[in-house]
Structures are given as C-alpha cells and as structure tokens.
Amino acid sequence: MKNTMDYLTIALPKGKLFSLSADLLAKAGYTAEGLSDKSRKLVIANEEKKIRFIVSKTADVPTYVEYGAADIGVIGKDVLLESGKDVYELLDLGFGRCHLMMAVPKAEKRAKLVDYDHTRVATKFPHIAEQFFNKHGMQMEYIKLNGSIELGPIVGLSESIVDIVETGTTLRENDLEEIAYILDATARLIVNRVSFKLKFDRINQLTEELRKILELEQQAKAGA
Ligand code: PRP
C-alpha cells in the first residue's frame, strides 16, 4: 500500500451527488483519469497531484472519513446527521439541496401530527426521525428501509414515512402529502479530525479554492 501521508484521499458518494462533487473538485484541479461512479475501480489516483479518490456507497462516506481511510469527503447533511460520525464540517457546498419531512397517504391524513403517536414510520433516517418525534413527545415504531421509502404506507407497512424531498415528484406520484417539515440539507465537505491537523495546508488550500469557486458561481447566478 502507498504511503497515504503523501496523498490526499477524497471519498465521493455514488449516486445523485457524485457528478456534482466530481465537477466541483475538477474546477479546482482535483480530478483523476477515469474517475466515475460507474467504474468498477474503487480507488482512482492522480499520481502527479498525489490525490486518491474513493467512490463509496453514499451512507459509508462519513465512516471512511471518521476512521481516516479518507481524509476528506462529500456528503449530504441529512446522511451526515443520521450517521452521527465524529468529523469536522468544512464547507457547505450548496448543491444537493433537499429537505427531510414526514409524509402520509393523502387519503388517510389525520387531523394533527400527534394523531400519529404510537404508529409505524418507514425511514432511512431513524435517528433523525426519533429526535424529531421525541421533541413532539411522540413514541413511534421505526421501520428502517434502504430505499423506495414511499412504498411503506402504500403497501401497509407503515402509517407514514420520514424521507427527503427534492422536487416533490415522488410524493405526488404516490399520492403522499408532506405533513411536517424536519430539516434542510445540502452537500457538505467533511474532514477527518487528524488529517485536518496533519495535512492542514493542503486541505485548507482546497477548501478556500472551493469556497472561491462557489462564491463566483453564486455571483454569476445572481447577475444572470
Ligand atoms: C430520494 C428520496 C425520495 C426521492 C425524492 O430517493 O428517498 O424517494 O429521492 O426526490 P423527489 O422529491 O425529487 O422525487 P433516491 O432517488 O435517492 O432513491 P431511493 O429511493 O433508493 O432512496
């Protein structure tokens, strides 16, 4: 194995955030030949710039970063909060904007949130959901699903869901209605605590470059 101290290892999530993250990093010169979430190659290096990319399942990015297998990573705030991992958040990247909410079948909508007390909720985010319902003094049964959460109430697995909404299409197409907002989320740049000390100059430089690129993009959008 290569001496990882020489390299900056970056964990990128497969799926929706991959190309947005890879494109942003490329603008700052951080890229590698063959970098793709479709590739079966899991570690892709740029030897000249001493950068290694890890492409992992979205939910695993905080784990790689917490244990220092990756120095930095890109991950949605929703997944980061749910993971409870001990990492530093360096930058809000602004993209991947969505919100976490509770939704129920329109046809069976109850009058108040507390009318769902002691019912079942299907979710990929049981920790965040539990904090939310605890705050409202509600005790729920959490059913952990790994995808297509909206299916839960449709097939009678649960009375409700806690999930992310981006465009609202999935809710609409499945006759579900949002009844409670939980939190907003965007993609974040995260760093391992030890790497941040040991590789401070490199990581700080990258963070500042990304910050500048994002600011210029914001300004261009505002002026358009
Ligand atoms: C997410 C989420 C919703 C959908 C929301 O699923 O779980 O199902 O996106 O997006 P929309 O508001 O634009 O319709 P994802 O596509 O990540 O797949 P998953 O069902 O496998 O979790």
Tab-separated table of C-alpha atoms and ligand atoms in Angstrom:
chain	number	residue	atom	x	y	z
A	1	MET	CA	0.000	0.000	0.000
A	2	LYS	CA	1.167	3.506	-0.829
A	3	ASN	CA	2.223	5.857	1.921
A	4	THR	CA	-1.126	7.552	2.444
A	5	MET	CA	0.550	10.540	4.130
A	6	ASP	CA	1.779	11.635	0.688
A	7	TYR	CA	-1.712	11.543	-0.758
A	8	LEU	CA	-4.909	13.450	-0.167
A	9	THR	CA	-7.659	10.835	-0.161
A	10	ILE	CA	-11.128	12.065	-1.091
A	11	ALA	CA	-14.292	9.984	-0.586
A	12	LEU	CA	-17.078	10.664	-3.068
A	13	PRO	CA	-20.606	9.251	-2.783
A	14	LYS	CA	-22.144	7.237	-5.604
A	15	GLY	CA	-25.480	8.470	-6.896
A	16	LYS	CA	-27.007	11.915	-7.115
A	17	LEU	CA	-24.115	13.820	-5.514
A	18	PHE	CA	-21.314	12.112	-7.440
A	19	SER	CA	-21.144	14.155	-10.634
A	20	LEU	CA	-21.853	17.452	-8.845
A	21	SER	CA	-18.997	16.738	-6.415
A	22	ALA	CA	-16.577	15.492	-9.078
A	23	ASP	CA	-17.338	18.510	-11.318
A	24	LEU	CA	-16.761	20.989	-8.493
A	25	LEU	CA	-13.471	19.363	-7.449
A	26	ALA	CA	-12.328	19.268	-11.089
A	27	LYS	CA	-12.808	23.035	-11.316
A	28	ALA	CA	-10.231	23.346	-8.534
A	29	GLY	CA	-7.917	20.955	-10.402
A	30	TYR	CA	-8.738	17.935	-8.246
A	31	THR	CA	-9.534	15.156	-10.624
A	32	ALA	CA	-8.192	11.846	-11.889
A	33	GLU	CA	-8.350	9.999	-15.167
A	34	GLY	CA	-11.219	7.527	-15.254
A	35	LEU	CA	-12.997	8.972	-12.208
A	36	SER	CA	-16.598	7.760	-12.497
A	37	ASP	CA	-19.231	6.258	-10.218
A	38	LYS	CA	-19.946	3.689	-12.938
A	39	SER	CA	-16.407	2.328	-12.899
A	40	ARG	CA	-15.747	-0.907	-11.004
A	41	LYS	CA	-12.401	0.515	-9.922
A	42	LEU	CA	-12.919	1.751	-6.381
A	43	VAL	CA	-9.739	3.750	-5.860
A	44	ILE	CA	-8.649	6.119	-8.609
A	45	ALA	CA	-5.403	8.015	-8.226
A	46	ASN	CA	-3.856	11.075	-9.763
A	47	GLU	CA	-0.168	10.284	-9.209
A	48	GLU	CA	1.071	13.638	-10.416
A	49	LYS	CA	-1.045	15.610	-7.945
A	50	LYS	CA	-0.932	12.942	-5.240
A	51	ILE	CA	-4.707	12.663	-4.973
A	52	ARG	CA	-6.678	9.443	-4.447
A	53	PHE	CA	-10.434	9.176	-4.900
A	54	ILE	CA	-12.551	6.570	-3.152
A	55	VAL	CA	-16.014	6.039	-4.636
A	56	SER	CA	-18.288	4.569	-1.997
A	57	LYS	CA	-21.924	3.950	-1.104
A	58	THR	CA	-23.356	7.284	-0.003
A	59	ALA	CA	-24.086	6.198	3.583
A	60	ASP	CA	-20.497	4.945	4.028
A	61	VAL	CA	-18.697	8.220	3.223
A	62	PRO	CA	-18.798	9.504	6.863
A	63	THR	CA	-17.378	6.160	8.051
A	64	TYR	CA	-14.366	6.313	5.707
A	65	VAL	CA	-13.693	9.874	6.829
A	66	GLU	CA	-14.202	9.256	10.566
A	67	TYR	CA	-11.676	6.397	10.529
A	68	GLY	CA	-9.204	8.336	8.372
A	69	ALA	CA	-9.381	5.886	5.453
A	70	ALA	CA	-10.290	9.046	3.547
A	71	ASP	CA	-9.005	12.478	4.587
A	72	ILE	CA	-11.985	14.365	3.242
A	73	GLY	CA	-15.352	13.531	1.723
A	74	VAL	CA	-18.521	14.952	0.239
A	75	ILE	CA	-21.818	14.002	1.851
A	76	GLY	CA	-25.360	15.294	2.289
A	77	LYS	CA	-26.069	16.929	5.650
A	78	ASP	CA	-29.019	14.514	6.105
A	79	VAL	CA	-26.805	11.425	5.820
A	80	LEU	CA	-24.091	13.067	7.941
A	81	LEU	CA	-26.525	13.832	10.788
A	82	GLU	CA	-28.012	10.354	10.627
A	83	SER	CA	-24.553	8.759	10.764
A	84	GLY	CA	-23.627	10.557	13.997
A	85	LYS	CA	-19.976	10.302	12.887
A	86	ASP	CA	-17.317	12.436	14.528
A	87	VAL	CA	-15.912	14.511	11.652
A	88	TYR	CA	-15.424	18.236	11.012
A	89	GLU	CA	-17.632	20.008	8.532
A	90	LEU	CA	-15.515	22.346	6.399
A	91	LEU	CA	-17.848	23.817	3.821
A	92	ASP	CA	-21.475	23.946	2.728
A	93	LEU	CA	-21.234	23.143	-0.979
A	94	GLY	CA	-24.752	24.422	-1.666
A	95	PHE	CA	-25.800	21.716	-4.124
A	96	GLY	CA	-27.893	18.609	-3.455
A	97	ARG	CA	-30.475	20.825	-1.741
A	98	CYS	CA	-33.384	18.878	-0.270
A	99	HIS	CA	-35.394	18.709	2.928
A	100	LEU	CA	-36.324	15.972	5.308
A	101	MET	CA	-40.009	15.681	6.170
A	102	MET	CA	-42.790	13.410	7.326
A	103	ALA	CA	-45.424	12.405	4.761
A	104	VAL	CA	-48.612	10.327	4.850
A	105	PRO	CA	-51.100	8.981	2.290
A	106	LYS	CA	-53.371	11.890	1.304
A	107	ALA	CA	-56.496	9.770	1.581
A	108	GLU	CA	-55.781	8.803	5.199
A	109	LYS	CA	-54.475	12.100	6.502
A	110	ARG	CA	-55.169	12.605	10.205
A	111	ALA	CA	-56.032	15.988	11.716
A	112	LYS	CA	-52.899	16.576	13.810
A	113	LEU	CA	-49.300	15.351	13.972
A	114	VAL	CA	-49.863	13.798	17.414
A	115	ASP	CA	-52.670	11.681	15.941
A	116	TYR	CA	-49.805	9.562	14.555
A	117	ASP	CA	-48.424	8.827	18.038
A	118	HIS	CA	-47.639	5.106	18.512
A	119	THR	CA	-47.820	4.363	14.785
A	120	ARG	CA	-45.192	2.972	12.436
A	121	VAL	CA	-42.922	5.172	10.340
A	122	ALA	CA	-40.764	3.890	7.491
A	123	THR	CA	-37.465	5.702	7.009
A	124	LYS	CA	-33.820	5.636	6.006
A	125	PHE	CA	-33.242	8.149	8.849
A	126	PRO	CA	-34.394	6.502	12.122
A	127	HIS	CA	-32.096	8.591	14.361
A	128	ILE	CA	-33.142	11.957	12.958
A	129	ALA	CA	-36.773	10.794	12.924
A	130	GLU	CA	-36.591	9.705	16.555
A	131	GLN	CA	-35.153	13.062	17.632
A	132	PHE	CA	-37.949	14.831	15.769
A	133	PHE	CA	-40.767	12.736	17.259
A	134	ASN	CA	-39.221	12.861	20.749
A	135	LYS	CA	-39.301	16.647	20.503
A	136	HIS	CA	-43.037	16.362	19.905
A	137	GLY	CA	-43.456	13.919	22.781
A	138	MET	CA	-44.345	11.101	20.398
A	139	GLN	CA	-43.321	7.461	20.585
A	140	MET	CA	-43.089	5.769	17.224
A	141	GLU	CA	-42.114	2.418	15.828
A	142	TYR	CA	-39.259	2.927	13.361
A	143	ILE	CA	-39.018	0.650	10.346
A	144	LYS	CA	-35.646	1.024	8.655
A	145	LEU	CA	-35.763	0.818	4.857
A	146	ASN	CA	-32.885	1.323	2.441
A	147	GLY	CA	-34.722	2.876	-0.490
A	148	SER	CA	-38.114	3.494	-2.123
A	149	ILE	CA	-39.354	4.597	1.303
A	150	GLU	CA	-42.605	5.876	-0.213
A	151	LEU	CA	-43.680	2.274	-0.712
A	152	GLY	CA	-44.069	1.805	3.068
A	153	PRO	CA	-47.526	3.353	3.625
A	154	ILE	CA	-48.792	2.320	0.179
A	155	VAL	CA	-48.468	-1.386	0.966
A	156	GLY	CA	-49.483	-1.056	4.629
A	157	LEU	CA	-46.015	-1.458	6.128
A	158	SER	CA	-46.319	1.859	7.962
A	159	GLU	CA	-48.713	4.773	8.503
A	160	SER	CA	-46.132	7.362	7.446
A	161	ILE	CA	-42.628	7.996	6.109
A	162	VAL	CA	-39.748	10.251	7.078
A	163	ASP	CA	-37.712	10.902	3.947
A	164	ILE	CA	-36.062	13.535	1.804
A	165	VAL	CA	-37.906	15.598	-0.791
A	166	GLU	CA	-36.121	17.260	-3.655
A	167	THR	CA	-38.596	18.111	-6.401
A	168	GLY	CA	-41.706	16.612	-4.773
A	169	THR	CA	-42.311	14.301	-7.748
A	170	THR	CA	-42.079	11.044	-5.791
A	171	LEU	CA	-44.605	12.260	-3.188
A	172	ARG	CA	-47.013	13.479	-5.886
A	173	GLU	CA	-46.778	10.331	-7.971
A	174	ASN	CA	-47.549	8.182	-4.940
A	175	ASP	CA	-50.419	10.299	-3.503
A	176	LEU	CA	-48.486	11.200	-0.392
A	177	GLU	CA	-48.628	14.564	1.375
A	178	GLU	CA	-45.996	16.268	3.500
A	179	ILE	CA	-47.432	16.992	6.956
A	180	ALA	CA	-44.308	18.031	8.896
A	181	TYR	CA	-41.022	19.698	7.943
A	182	ILE	CA	-37.937	18.364	9.763
A	183	LEU	CA	-34.753	19.947	8.356
A	184	ASP	CA	-32.990	21.318	5.264
A	185	ALA	CA	-29.924	19.612	3.820
A	186	THR	CA	-27.201	20.354	1.268
A	187	ALA	CA	-23.912	18.647	0.397
A	188	ARG	CA	-21.034	19.279	2.826
A	189	LEU	CA	-17.263	18.913	2.610
A	190	ILE	CA	-16.145	16.934	5.670
A	191	VAL	CA	-12.697	16.128	7.033
A	192	ASN	CA	-11.112	13.615	9.371
A	193	ARG	CA	-10.006	15.367	12.590
A	194	VAL	CA	-6.426	14.033	12.493
A	195	SER	CA	-5.978	14.619	8.749
A	196	PHE	CA	-7.071	18.216	9.252
A	197	LYS	CA	-4.102	18.738	11.577
A	198	LEU	CA	-1.532	16.638	9.685
A	199	LYS	CA	-2.454	17.857	6.188
A	200	PHE	CA	-3.738	21.280	7.190
A	201	ASP	CA	-2.097	23.313	4.402
A	202	ARG	CA	-3.368	21.099	1.598
A	203	ILE	CA	-6.856	20.751	2.994
A	204	ASN	CA	-7.150	24.433	3.834
A	205	GLN	CA	-5.983	25.391	0.363
A	206	LEU	CA	-8.542	23.103	-1.259
A	207	THR	CA	-11.324	24.416	0.984
A	208	GLU	CA	-10.505	28.026	0.144
A	209	GLU	CA	-10.330	27.250	-3.589
A	210	LEU	CA	-13.729	25.569	-3.463
A	211	ARG	CA	-15.155	28.443	-1.417
A	212	LYS	CA	-13.983	30.927	-4.076
A	213	ILE	CA	-15.397	28.859	-6.944
A	214	LEU	CA	-18.780	28.591	-5.170
A	215	GLU	CA	-18.844	32.334	-4.445
A	216	LEU	CA	-18.093	33.177	-8.088
A	217	GLU	CA	-20.823	30.796	-9.220
A	218	GLN	CA	-23.265	32.420	-6.788
A	219	GLN	CA	-22.353	35.875	-8.063
A	220	ALA	CA	-22.740	34.759	-11.683
A	221	LYS	CA	-26.177	33.308	-10.880
A	222	ALA	CA	-27.272	36.460	-9.054
A	223	GLY	CA	-26.150	38.599	-12.006
A	224	ALA	CA	-27.780	36.403	-14.638
B	1	PRP	C1	-34.800	10.016	-2.818
B	1	PRP	C2	-35.830	10.038	-1.713
B	1	PRP	C3	-37.126	10.143	-2.445
B	1	PRP	C4	-36.744	10.935	-3.686
B	1	PRP	C5	-37.170	12.352	-3.529
B	1	PRP	O1	-34.680	8.736	-3.275
B	1	PRP	O2	-35.725	8.893	-0.901
B	1	PRP	O3	-37.604	8.871	-2.800
B	1	PRP	O4	-35.316	10.886	-3.818
B	1	PRP	O5	-36.902	13.083	-4.685
B	1	PRP	P1	-38.043	13.918	-5.421
B	1	PRP	O6	-38.688	14.809	-4.396
B	1	PRP	O7	-37.264	14.728	-6.447
B	1	PRP	O8	-39.000	12.980	-6.056
B	1	PRP	P2	-33.468	8.267	-4.190
B	1	PRP	O9	-33.695	8.705	-5.599
B	1	PRP	O10	-32.195	8.743	-3.574
B	1	PRP	O11	-33.567	6.699	-4.163
B	1	PRP	P3	-34.018	5.666	-3.067
B	1	PRP	O12	-35.495	5.528	-3.192
B	1	PRP	O13	-33.295	4.428	-3.444
B	1	PRP	O14	-33.614	6.179	-1.700
